[in-house]
Coordinates of C-alpha atoms in Angstrom, one line a residue:
X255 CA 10.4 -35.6 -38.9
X256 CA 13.0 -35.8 -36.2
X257 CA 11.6 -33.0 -33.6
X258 CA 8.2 -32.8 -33.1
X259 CA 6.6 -29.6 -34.9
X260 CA 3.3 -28.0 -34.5
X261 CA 2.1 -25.8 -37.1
X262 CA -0.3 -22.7 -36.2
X263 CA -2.3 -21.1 -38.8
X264 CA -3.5 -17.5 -38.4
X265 CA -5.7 -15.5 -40.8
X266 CA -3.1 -14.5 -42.8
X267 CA -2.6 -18.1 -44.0
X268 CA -6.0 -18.0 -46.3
X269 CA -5.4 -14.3 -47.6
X270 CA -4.4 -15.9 -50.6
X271 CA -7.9 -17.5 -51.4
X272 CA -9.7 -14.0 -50.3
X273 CA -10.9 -14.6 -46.8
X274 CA -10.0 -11.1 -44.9
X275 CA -7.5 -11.1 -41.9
X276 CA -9.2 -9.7 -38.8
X277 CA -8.4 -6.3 -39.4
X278 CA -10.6 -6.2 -42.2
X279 CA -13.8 -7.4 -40.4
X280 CA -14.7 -4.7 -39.0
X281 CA -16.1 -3.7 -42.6
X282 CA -18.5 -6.4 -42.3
X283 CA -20.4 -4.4 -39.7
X284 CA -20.2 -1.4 -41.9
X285 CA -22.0 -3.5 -44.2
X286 CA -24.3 -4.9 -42.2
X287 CA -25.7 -1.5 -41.0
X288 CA -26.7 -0.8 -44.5
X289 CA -28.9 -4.0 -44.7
X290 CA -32.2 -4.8 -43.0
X291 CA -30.5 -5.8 -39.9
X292 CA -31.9 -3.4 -37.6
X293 CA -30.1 -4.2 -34.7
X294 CA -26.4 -3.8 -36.6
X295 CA -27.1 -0.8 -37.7
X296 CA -28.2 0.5 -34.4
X297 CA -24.6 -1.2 -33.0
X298 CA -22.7 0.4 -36.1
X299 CA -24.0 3.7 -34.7
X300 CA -22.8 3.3 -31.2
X301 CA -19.6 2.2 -32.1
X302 CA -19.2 5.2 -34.5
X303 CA -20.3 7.3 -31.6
X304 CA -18.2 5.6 -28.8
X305 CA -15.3 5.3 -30.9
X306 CA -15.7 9.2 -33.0
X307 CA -12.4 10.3 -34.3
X308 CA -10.3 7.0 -33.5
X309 CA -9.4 4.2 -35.8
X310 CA -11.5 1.5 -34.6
X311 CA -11.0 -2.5 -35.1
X312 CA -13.2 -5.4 -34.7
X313 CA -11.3 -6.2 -31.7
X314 CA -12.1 -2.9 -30.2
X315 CA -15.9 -4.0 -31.1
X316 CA -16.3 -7.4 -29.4
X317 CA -14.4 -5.8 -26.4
X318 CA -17.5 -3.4 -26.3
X319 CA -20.2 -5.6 -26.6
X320 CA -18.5 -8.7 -24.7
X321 CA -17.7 -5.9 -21.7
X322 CA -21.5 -4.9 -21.5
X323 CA -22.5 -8.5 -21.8
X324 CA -19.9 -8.9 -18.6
X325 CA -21.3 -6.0 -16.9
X326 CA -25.2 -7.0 -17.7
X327 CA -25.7 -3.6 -19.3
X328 CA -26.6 -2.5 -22.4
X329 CA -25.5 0.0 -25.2
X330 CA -25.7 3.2 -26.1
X331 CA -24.6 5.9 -28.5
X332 CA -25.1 7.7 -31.4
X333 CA -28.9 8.0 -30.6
X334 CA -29.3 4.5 -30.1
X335 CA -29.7 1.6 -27.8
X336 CA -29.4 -1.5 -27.4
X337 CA -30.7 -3.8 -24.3
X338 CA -28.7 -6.0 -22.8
X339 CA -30.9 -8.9 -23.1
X340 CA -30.6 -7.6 -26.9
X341 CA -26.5 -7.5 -26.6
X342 CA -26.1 -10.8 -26.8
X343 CA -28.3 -11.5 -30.2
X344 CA -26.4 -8.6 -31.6
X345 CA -22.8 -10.1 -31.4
X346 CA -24.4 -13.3 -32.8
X347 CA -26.2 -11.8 -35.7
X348 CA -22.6 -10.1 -36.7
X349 CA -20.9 -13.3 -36.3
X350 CA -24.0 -14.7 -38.4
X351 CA -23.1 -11.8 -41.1
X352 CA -19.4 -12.8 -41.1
X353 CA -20.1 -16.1 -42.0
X354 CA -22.7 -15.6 -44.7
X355 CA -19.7 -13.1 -46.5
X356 CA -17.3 -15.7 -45.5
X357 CA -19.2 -18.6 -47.6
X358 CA -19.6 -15.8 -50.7
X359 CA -16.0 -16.1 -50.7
X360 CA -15.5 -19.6 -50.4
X361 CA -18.0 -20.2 -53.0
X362 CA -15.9 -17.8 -55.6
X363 CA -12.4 -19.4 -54.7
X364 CA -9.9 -19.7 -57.3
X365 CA -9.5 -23.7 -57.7
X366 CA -5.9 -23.7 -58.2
X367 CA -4.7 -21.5 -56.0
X368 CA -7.4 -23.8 -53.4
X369 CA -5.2 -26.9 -55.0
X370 CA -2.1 -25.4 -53.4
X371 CA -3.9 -25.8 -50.4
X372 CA -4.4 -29.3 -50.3
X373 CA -1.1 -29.9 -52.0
X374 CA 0.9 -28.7 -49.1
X375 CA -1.0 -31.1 -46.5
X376 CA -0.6 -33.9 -49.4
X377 CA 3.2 -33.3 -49.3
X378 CA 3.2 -32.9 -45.6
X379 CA 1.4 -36.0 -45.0
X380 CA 3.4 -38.1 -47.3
X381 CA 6.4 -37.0 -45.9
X382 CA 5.2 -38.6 -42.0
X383 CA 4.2 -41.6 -43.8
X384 CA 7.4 -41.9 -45.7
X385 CA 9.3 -41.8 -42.3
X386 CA 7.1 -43.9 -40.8
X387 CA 7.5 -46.7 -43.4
X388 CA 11.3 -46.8 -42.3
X389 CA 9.8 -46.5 -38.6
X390 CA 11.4 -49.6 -36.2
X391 CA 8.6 -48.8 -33.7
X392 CA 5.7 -50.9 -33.1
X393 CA 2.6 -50.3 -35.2
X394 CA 1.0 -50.0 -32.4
X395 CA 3.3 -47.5 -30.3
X396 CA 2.4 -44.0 -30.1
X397 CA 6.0 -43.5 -31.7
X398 CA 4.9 -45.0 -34.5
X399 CA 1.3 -44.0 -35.3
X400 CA 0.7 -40.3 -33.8
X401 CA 2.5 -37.9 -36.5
X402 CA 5.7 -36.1 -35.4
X403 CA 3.5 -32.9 -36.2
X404 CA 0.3 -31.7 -34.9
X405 CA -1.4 -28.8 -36.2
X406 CA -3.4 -25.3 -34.8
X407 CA -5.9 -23.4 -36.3
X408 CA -7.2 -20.5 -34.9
X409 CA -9.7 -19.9 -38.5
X410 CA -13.4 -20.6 -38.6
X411 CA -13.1 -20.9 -42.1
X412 CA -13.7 -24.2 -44.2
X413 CA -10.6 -23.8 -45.2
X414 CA -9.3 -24.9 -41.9
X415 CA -10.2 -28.6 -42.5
X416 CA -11.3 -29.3 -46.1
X417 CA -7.7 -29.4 -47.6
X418 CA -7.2 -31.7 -44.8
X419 CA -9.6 -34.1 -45.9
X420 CA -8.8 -33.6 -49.6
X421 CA -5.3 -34.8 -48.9
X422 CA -5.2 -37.5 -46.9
X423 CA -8.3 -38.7 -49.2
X424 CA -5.8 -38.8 -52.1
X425 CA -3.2 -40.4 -50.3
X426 CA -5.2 -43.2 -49.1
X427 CA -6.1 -44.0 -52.7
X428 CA -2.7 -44.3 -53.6
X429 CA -2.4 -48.1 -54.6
X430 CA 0.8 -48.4 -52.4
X431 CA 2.8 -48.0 -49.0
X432 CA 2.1 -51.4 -48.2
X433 CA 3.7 -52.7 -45.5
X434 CA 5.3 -56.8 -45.7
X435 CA 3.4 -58.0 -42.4
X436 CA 0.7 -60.0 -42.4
X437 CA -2.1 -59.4 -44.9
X438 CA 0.6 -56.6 -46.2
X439 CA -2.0 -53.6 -44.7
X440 CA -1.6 -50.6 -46.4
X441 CA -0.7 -47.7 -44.3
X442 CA -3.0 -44.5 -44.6
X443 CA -3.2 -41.6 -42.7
X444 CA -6.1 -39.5 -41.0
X445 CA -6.7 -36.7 -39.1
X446 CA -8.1 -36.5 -35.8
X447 CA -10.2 -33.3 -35.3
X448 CA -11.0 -33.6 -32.1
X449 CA -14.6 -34.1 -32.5
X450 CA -16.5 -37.4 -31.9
X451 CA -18.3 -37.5 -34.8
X452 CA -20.3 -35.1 -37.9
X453 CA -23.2 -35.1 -40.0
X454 CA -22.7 -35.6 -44.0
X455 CA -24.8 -35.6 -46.7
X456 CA -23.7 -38.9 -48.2
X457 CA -24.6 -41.2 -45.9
X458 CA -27.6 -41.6 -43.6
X459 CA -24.6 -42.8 -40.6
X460 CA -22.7 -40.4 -39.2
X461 CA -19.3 -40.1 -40.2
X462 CA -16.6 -40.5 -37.3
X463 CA -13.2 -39.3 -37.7
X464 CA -10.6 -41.3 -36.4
X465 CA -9.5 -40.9 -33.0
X466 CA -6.1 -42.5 -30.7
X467 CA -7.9 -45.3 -29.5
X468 CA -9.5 -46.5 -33.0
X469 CA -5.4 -45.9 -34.5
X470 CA -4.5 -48.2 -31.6
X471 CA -6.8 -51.0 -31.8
X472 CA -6.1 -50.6 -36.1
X473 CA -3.1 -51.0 -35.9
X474 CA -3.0 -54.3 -33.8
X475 CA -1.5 -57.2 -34.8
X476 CA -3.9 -58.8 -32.9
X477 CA -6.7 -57.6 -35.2
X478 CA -4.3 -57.5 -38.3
X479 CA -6.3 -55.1 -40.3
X480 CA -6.0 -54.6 -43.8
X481 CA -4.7 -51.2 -43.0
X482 CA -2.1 -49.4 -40.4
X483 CA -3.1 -45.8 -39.4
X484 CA -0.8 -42.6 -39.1
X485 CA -2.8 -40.0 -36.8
X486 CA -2.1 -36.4 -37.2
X487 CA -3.8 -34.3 -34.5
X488 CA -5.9 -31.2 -35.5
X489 CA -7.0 -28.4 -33.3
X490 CA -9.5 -25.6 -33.2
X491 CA -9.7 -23.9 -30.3
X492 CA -11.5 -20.6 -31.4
X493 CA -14.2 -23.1 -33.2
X494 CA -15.3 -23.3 -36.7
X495 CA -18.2 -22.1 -39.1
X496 CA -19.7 -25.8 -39.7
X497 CA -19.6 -26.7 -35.8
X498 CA -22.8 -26.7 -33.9
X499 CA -23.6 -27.1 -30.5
X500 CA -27.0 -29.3 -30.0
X501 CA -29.4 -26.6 -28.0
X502 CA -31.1 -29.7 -26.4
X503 CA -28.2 -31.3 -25.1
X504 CA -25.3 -29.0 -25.3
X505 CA -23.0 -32.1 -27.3
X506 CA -20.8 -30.3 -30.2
X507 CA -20.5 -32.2 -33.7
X508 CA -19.5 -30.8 -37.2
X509 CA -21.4 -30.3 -40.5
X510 CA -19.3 -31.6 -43.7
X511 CA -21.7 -31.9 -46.5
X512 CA -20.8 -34.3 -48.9
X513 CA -17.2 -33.9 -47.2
X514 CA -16.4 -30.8 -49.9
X515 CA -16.7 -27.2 -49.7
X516 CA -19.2 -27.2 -52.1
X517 CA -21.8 -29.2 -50.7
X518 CA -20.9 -27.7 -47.4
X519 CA -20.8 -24.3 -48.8
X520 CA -24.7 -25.1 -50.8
X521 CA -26.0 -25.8 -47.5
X522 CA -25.1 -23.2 -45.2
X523 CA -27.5 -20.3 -44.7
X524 CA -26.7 -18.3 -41.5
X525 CA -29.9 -16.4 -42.2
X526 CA -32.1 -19.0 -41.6
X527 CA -33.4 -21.3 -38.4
X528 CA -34.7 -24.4 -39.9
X529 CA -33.1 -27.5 -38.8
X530 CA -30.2 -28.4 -40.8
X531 CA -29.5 -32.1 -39.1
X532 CA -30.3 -33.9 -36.4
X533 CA -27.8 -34.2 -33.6
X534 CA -26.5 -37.5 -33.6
X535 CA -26.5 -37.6 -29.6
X536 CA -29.8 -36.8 -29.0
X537 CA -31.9 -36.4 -32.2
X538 CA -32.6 -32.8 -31.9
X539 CA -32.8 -30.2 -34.1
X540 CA -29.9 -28.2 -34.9
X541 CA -29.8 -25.1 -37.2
X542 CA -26.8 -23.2 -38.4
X543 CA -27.8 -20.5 -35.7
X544 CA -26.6 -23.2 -33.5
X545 CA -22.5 -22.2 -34.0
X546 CA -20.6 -21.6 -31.2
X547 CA -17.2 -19.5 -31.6
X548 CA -14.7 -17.6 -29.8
X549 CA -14.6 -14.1 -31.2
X550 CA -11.8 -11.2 -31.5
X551 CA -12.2 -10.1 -28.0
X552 CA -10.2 -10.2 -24.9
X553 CA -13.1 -11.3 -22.8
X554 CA -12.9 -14.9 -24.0
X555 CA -15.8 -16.8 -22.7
X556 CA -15.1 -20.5 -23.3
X557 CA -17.8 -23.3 -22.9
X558 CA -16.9 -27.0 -21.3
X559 CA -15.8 -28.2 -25.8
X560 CA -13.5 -25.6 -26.2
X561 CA -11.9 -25.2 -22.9
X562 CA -11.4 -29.1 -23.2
X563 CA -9.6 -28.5 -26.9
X564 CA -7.5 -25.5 -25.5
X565 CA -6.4 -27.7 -22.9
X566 CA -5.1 -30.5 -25.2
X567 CA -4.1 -27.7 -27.9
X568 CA -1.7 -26.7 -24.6
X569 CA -0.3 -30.2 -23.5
X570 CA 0.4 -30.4 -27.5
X571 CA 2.5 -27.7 -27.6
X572 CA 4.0 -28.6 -24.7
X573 CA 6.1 -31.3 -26.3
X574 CA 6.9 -29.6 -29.2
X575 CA 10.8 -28.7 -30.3
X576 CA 9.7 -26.6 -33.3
X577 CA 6.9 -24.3 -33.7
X578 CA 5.8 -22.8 -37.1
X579 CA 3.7 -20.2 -37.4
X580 CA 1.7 -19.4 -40.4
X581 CA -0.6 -16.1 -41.1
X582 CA -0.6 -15.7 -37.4
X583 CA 0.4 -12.6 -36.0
X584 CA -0.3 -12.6 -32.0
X585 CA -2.7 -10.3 -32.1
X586 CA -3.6 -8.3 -28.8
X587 CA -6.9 -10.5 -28.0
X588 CA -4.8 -13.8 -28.0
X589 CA -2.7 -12.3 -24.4
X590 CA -3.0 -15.5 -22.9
X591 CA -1.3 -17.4 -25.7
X592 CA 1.6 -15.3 -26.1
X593 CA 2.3 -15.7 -22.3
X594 CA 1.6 -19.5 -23.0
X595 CA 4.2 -19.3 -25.8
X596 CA 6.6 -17.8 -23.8
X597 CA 6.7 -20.4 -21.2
X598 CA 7.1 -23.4 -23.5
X599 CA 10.7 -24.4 -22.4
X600 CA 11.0 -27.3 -25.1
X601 CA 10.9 -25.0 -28.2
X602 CA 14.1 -24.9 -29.9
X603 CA 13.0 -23.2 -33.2
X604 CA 10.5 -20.8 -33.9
X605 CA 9.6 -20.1 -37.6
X606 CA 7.1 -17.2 -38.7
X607 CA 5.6 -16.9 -41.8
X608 CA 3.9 -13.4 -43.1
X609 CA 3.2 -11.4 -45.6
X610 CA 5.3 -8.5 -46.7
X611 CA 6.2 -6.2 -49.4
X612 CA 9.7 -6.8 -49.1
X613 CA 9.3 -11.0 -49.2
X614 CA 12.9 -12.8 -48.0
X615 CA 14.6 -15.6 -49.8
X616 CA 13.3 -18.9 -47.3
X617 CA 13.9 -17.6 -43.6
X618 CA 16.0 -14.9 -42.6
X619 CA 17.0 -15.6 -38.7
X620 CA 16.1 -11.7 -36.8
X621 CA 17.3 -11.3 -33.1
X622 CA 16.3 -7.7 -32.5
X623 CA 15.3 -4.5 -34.4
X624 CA 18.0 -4.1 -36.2
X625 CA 17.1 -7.2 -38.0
X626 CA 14.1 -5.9 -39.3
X627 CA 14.6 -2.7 -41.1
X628 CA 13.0 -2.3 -44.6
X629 CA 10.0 -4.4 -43.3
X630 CA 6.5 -2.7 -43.2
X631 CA 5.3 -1.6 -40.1
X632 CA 3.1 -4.4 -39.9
X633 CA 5.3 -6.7 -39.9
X634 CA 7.8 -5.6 -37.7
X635 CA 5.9 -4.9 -34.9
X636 CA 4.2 -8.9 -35.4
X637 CA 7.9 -9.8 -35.0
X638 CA 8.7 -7.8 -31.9
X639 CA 5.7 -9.6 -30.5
X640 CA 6.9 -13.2 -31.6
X641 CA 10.4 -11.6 -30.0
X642 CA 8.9 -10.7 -26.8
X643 CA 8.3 -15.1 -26.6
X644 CA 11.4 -16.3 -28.0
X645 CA 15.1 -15.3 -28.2
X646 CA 15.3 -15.3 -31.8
X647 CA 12.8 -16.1 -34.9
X648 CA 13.3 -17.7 -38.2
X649 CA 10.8 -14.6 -40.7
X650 CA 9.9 -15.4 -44.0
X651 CA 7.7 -12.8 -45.3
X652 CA 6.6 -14.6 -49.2
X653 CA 3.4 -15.2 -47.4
X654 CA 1.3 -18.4 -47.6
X655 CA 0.8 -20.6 -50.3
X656 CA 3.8 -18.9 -51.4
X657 CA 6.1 -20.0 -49.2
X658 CA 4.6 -23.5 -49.0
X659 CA 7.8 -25.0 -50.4
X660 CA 10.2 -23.4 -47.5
X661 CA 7.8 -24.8 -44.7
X662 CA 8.1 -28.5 -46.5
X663 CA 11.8 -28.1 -46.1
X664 CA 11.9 -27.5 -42.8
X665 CA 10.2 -31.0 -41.6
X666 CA 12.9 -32.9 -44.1

């Protein structure tokens, strides 16, 4: 890839395997005050009361509860209250809901349209390691072994990182890219996730992604491995559904199963406490009730892990020329990005995919309004927000994995 390109995934980008964009999770607290969950019925209540009459959205929610949680107060409504030493447990036991309907999903994906998935990071992948291999740059230069593309996703989903591994585990088990240098290594390619290291269920060692330093130190011809490493760089910055914060010592690490959805899936149970795995930094005890998430709200409250990976998600985007945006509509709690976003000065091209009724051959370039009539509502006022950063977009509305194939052609 000539410009460096960062690729940032929205909700919309896993519509297609049935995971619901935001505006559809407000139904899960509907649901929820129909189950035995006492306390999410009795917040369902006092946001029907609060909000009577009015379209409400989850956003409008997690504003409510995150301002009473600001405020030390607690709720009321509808004939209901709720403490504010009880607030907090509320906002976490409808996260906790989320997640268990978000792994009923993921366990009743359609496989090929998953394959797609992990087909597009395949092809994206191979393509960086195809330009590497004609690469002049030392292995060990940054030039050579950090990707010309990095990529954003502001999902909790499995979905975020599973294709991920998928991929670059069938590329690096490709018997070739070999490169004619001393014991002709093979060069693979990983992803760095910005965590130090997960639990799995297929080994009793902890399994440690690979970071810059261990893609330097590979790729030395002092050590003259048997491989050469191409590092892609991964962010999360709202968190993800198999990340866990250790209550004894605060240290974050993933859960990856036997490094599938499925296993992953199998043992994730957001309704129970006991100890899924012992932190590998201090041996604690660590439950899924351990997550630790940024939620649809404007009052973002961000510990020391994910202020550090929204401060290196930043310094990425700083160097980018091209920005492509995927299922990712700016929505109104993400205020401080779009301002970020606006004053990136090195972005020369800004491509959006969503989803629309009326989908465009590849990427039609829009300008202003006038560029956007016979889109839905939706999506034109998504693209007066992307407008409102940039000068001009490149909008393809086929949707994602649909439009899979135009994205690929823009890193040739």
């Amino acid at each position: 890839m000539k410009r460096k390109t960062v690729f940032i995934f929205g909700a919309g980008s896993t519509v297609a395997l049935g995971m619901p964009p935001s505006d559809q999770h407000v139904e899960f607290l509907r649901e929820a005050a129909n189950t035995d969950l006492s306390l999410l019925g009795s917040l369902y209540k006092i946001a029907e009361s609060r909000f009577k009459g009015k379209k409400y959205d989850i956003n409008d929610v997690y504003n409510l509860i995150d301002t009473a949680l600001l405020l030390q107060t607690g709720l009321s409504g509808g004939g209901e209250k709720i403490e504010y030493i009880d607030v907090l447990r509320a906002k976490r036991e409808l996260v906790a809901f989320t997640f268990d309907k978000f792994l009923s999903i993921i366990q009743e994906r359609d496989e090929k349209v998953y394959e797609k998935y992990v087909d597009f990071y395949y092809k994206l992948a191979e393509k960086e390691l195809s330009d590497k291999l004609c690469s002049e740059a030392d292995f060990n230069d940054r030039k050579f072994f950090i990707s010309d593309y990095s990529i954003i996703n502001f999902n909790w989903d499995l979905y975020s990182l599973f294709p991920i591994i998928e991929a670059n585990g069938k590329l690096n088990h490709e018997n070739n890219r070999y490169l004619s240098c001393g014991r002709l290594p093979q060069l693979r390619t990983y992803t760095d996730f910005n965590y130090e290291c997960a639990t799995n269920l297929k080994s009793e060692k902890p399994w440690y992604p690979f970071t810059e330093p261990a893609a330097n130190i590979a790729n030395s011809e002092k050590y003259d491995t048997k491989r050469r490493v191409i590092l892609t760089k991964a962010y999360f910055p709202h968190g993800l559904m198999n990340s866990f914060r250790c209550p004894n010592c605060a240290r974050h690490s993933l859960y990856l199963g036997k490094l599938d959805v499925k296993s992953t899936c199998d043992s994730l149970d957001y309704r129970s406490d006991k100890t899924l795995y012992k932190c590998i930094n201090c041996s604690g005890e660590v439950s899924t009730n351990d997550f630790n998430v940024l939620i649809q709200s404007n009052f973002k409250t961000r510990n020391a892990f994910l202020e550090e990976t929204r401060i290196k998600m930043f310094c990425e985007l700083e160097s980018a020329e091209r920005l492509v945006f995927i299922g990712y509509s700016l929505p109104t709690d993400d205020t401080d990005y779009r301002t970020f976003f606006k004053s990136l000065c090195n972005v020369k091209e800004v491509f959006v995919v969503l989803k629309d009724g009326k989908p465009t051959d590849g990427f039609k370039k829009i300008k202003d309004e006038n560029d956007l009539v016979g889109y839905s509502e939706s999506t034109k006022s998504a693209a007066k927000r992307y407008l409102s950063t940039a000068n001009e977009i490149y909008l393809n509305t086929a949707g994602f994995p649909e439009a899979a194939a135009d994205v690929l052609n823009i890193a040739k």
